[in-house]
C-alpha atoms as one frame of an Amber mdcrd trajectory, in Angstrom:
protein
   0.000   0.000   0.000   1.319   3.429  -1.085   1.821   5.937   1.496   2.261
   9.876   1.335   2.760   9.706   5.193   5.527   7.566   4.767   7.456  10.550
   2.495   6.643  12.594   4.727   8.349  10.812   7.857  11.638  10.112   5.352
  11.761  13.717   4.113  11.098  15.001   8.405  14.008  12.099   9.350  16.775
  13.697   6.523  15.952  17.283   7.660  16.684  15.974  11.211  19.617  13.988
  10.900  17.889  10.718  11.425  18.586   9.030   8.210  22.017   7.320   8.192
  23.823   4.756   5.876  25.094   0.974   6.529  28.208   0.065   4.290  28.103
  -3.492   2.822  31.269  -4.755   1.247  30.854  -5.578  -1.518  33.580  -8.877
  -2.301  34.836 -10.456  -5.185  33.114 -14.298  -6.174  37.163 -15.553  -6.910
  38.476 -13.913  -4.504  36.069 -13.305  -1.560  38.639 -11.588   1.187  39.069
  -9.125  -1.722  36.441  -6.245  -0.709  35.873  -3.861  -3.982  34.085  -1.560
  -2.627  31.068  -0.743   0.108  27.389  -0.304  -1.127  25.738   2.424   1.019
  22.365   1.724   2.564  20.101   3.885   3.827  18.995   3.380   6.852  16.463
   5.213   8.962  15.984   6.116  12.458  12.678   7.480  14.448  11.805   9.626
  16.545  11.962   6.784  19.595  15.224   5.298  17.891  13.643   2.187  16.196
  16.107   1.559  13.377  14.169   0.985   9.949  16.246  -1.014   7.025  16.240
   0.795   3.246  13.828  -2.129   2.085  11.235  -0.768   4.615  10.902   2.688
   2.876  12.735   2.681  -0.269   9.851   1.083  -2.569   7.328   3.445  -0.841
   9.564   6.098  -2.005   9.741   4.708  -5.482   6.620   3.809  -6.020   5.394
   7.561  -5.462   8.331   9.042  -7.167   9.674  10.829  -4.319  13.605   8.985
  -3.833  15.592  11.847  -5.261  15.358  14.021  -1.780  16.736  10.908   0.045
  19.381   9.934  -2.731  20.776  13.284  -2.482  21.321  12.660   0.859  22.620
   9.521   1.246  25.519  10.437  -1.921  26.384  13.521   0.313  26.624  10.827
   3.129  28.942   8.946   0.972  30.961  11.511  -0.340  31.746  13.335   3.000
  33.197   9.459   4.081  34.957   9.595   1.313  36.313  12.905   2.066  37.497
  11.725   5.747  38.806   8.193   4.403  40.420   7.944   1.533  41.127   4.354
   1.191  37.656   3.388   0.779  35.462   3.054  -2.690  31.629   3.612  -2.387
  28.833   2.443  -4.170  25.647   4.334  -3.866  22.060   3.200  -5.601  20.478
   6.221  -7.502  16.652   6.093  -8.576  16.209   6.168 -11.996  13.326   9.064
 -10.803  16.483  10.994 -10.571  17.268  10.920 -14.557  13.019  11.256 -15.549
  13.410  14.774 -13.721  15.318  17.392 -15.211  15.909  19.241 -11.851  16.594
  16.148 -10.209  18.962  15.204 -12.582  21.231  18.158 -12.520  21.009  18.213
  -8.537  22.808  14.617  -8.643  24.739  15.883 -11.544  26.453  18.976  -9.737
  26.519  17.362  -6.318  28.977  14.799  -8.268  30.433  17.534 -10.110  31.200
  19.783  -6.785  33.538  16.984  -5.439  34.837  15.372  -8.479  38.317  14.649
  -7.005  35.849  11.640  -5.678  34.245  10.733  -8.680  37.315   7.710  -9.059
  36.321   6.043  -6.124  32.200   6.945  -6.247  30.089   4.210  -8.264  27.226
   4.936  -8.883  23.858   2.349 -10.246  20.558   3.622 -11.163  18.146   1.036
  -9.661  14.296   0.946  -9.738  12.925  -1.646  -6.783   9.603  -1.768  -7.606
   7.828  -1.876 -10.512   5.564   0.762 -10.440   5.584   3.567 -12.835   7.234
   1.826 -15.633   6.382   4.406 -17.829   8.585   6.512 -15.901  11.757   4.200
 -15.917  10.990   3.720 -19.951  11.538   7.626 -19.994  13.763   8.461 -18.051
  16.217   6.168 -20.138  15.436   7.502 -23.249  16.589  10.830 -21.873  19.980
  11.576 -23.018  22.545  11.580 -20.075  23.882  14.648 -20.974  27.909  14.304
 -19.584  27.574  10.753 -17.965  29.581   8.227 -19.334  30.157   4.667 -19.019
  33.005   3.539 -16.820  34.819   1.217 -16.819  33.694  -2.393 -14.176  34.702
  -1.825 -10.991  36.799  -4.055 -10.201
């Protein structure tokens, strides 16, 4: 069941500093003590501490369209660790709602763009995890990418 309510409580828990991020390593199948690099997770907090997994807001968020406020926030997460450690690579999952929205879009763009002396060691995947509004994820990858390009695999 879609919920506006829930948007609401992710959009109150980023302005108060109650959304966080987990870091998964990410490890190699040959090679599994190899870590290439840690996928950030969103995680949230409420207002009585109960700690809520990405998986138990994230398709909410999708599903209504409303992820870009929160994937802002968790790539500025990201990129201020990698600021403070620079021995790390991060991963971070970016909506696809991101690219369908031309404001959107050049938010994530220029937040990239403002610290590109991280770009190296930032990878980035545009995920959908639901599939509602198809017609939206059709779109918003027929929109050219303007200065994205491909990079090279990871690892």
């Amino acid at each position: 069941m879609l919920d506006e309510a829930r948007v609401t409580a992710v959009d109150d828990a980023i302005v108060n500093g109650r959304i966080s991020m987990v870091v998964q390593n990410i490890t190699s199948t040959s090679l599994p003590q190899d870590v290439l690099y840690g996928e950030c997770c969103a995680c949230l907090f409420d207002t009585d501490g109960t700690f809520h997994r990405a998986s138990e807001f994230i398709p909410n968020l999708e599903a209504l369209g409303a992820t870009p406020f929160l994937d802002r926030h968790v790539l500025n997460l990201a990129s201020d660790q990698l600021d403070t450690n620079t021995a790390v690579n991060l991963g971070c999952n970016v909506s696809v709602d991101n690219m369908s929205d031309t404001d959107s879009w050049a938010s994530i763009y220029n937040q990239i763009a403002s610290r590109s002396h991280l770009a190296s060691r930032l990878k980035s995947a545009f995920c959908r995890t639901c599939s509602n509004n198809s017609n939206n994820v059709k779109r918003a990858f027929q929109r050219p990418c303007g200065k994205v390009r491909p990079i090279s695999p990871m690892w």
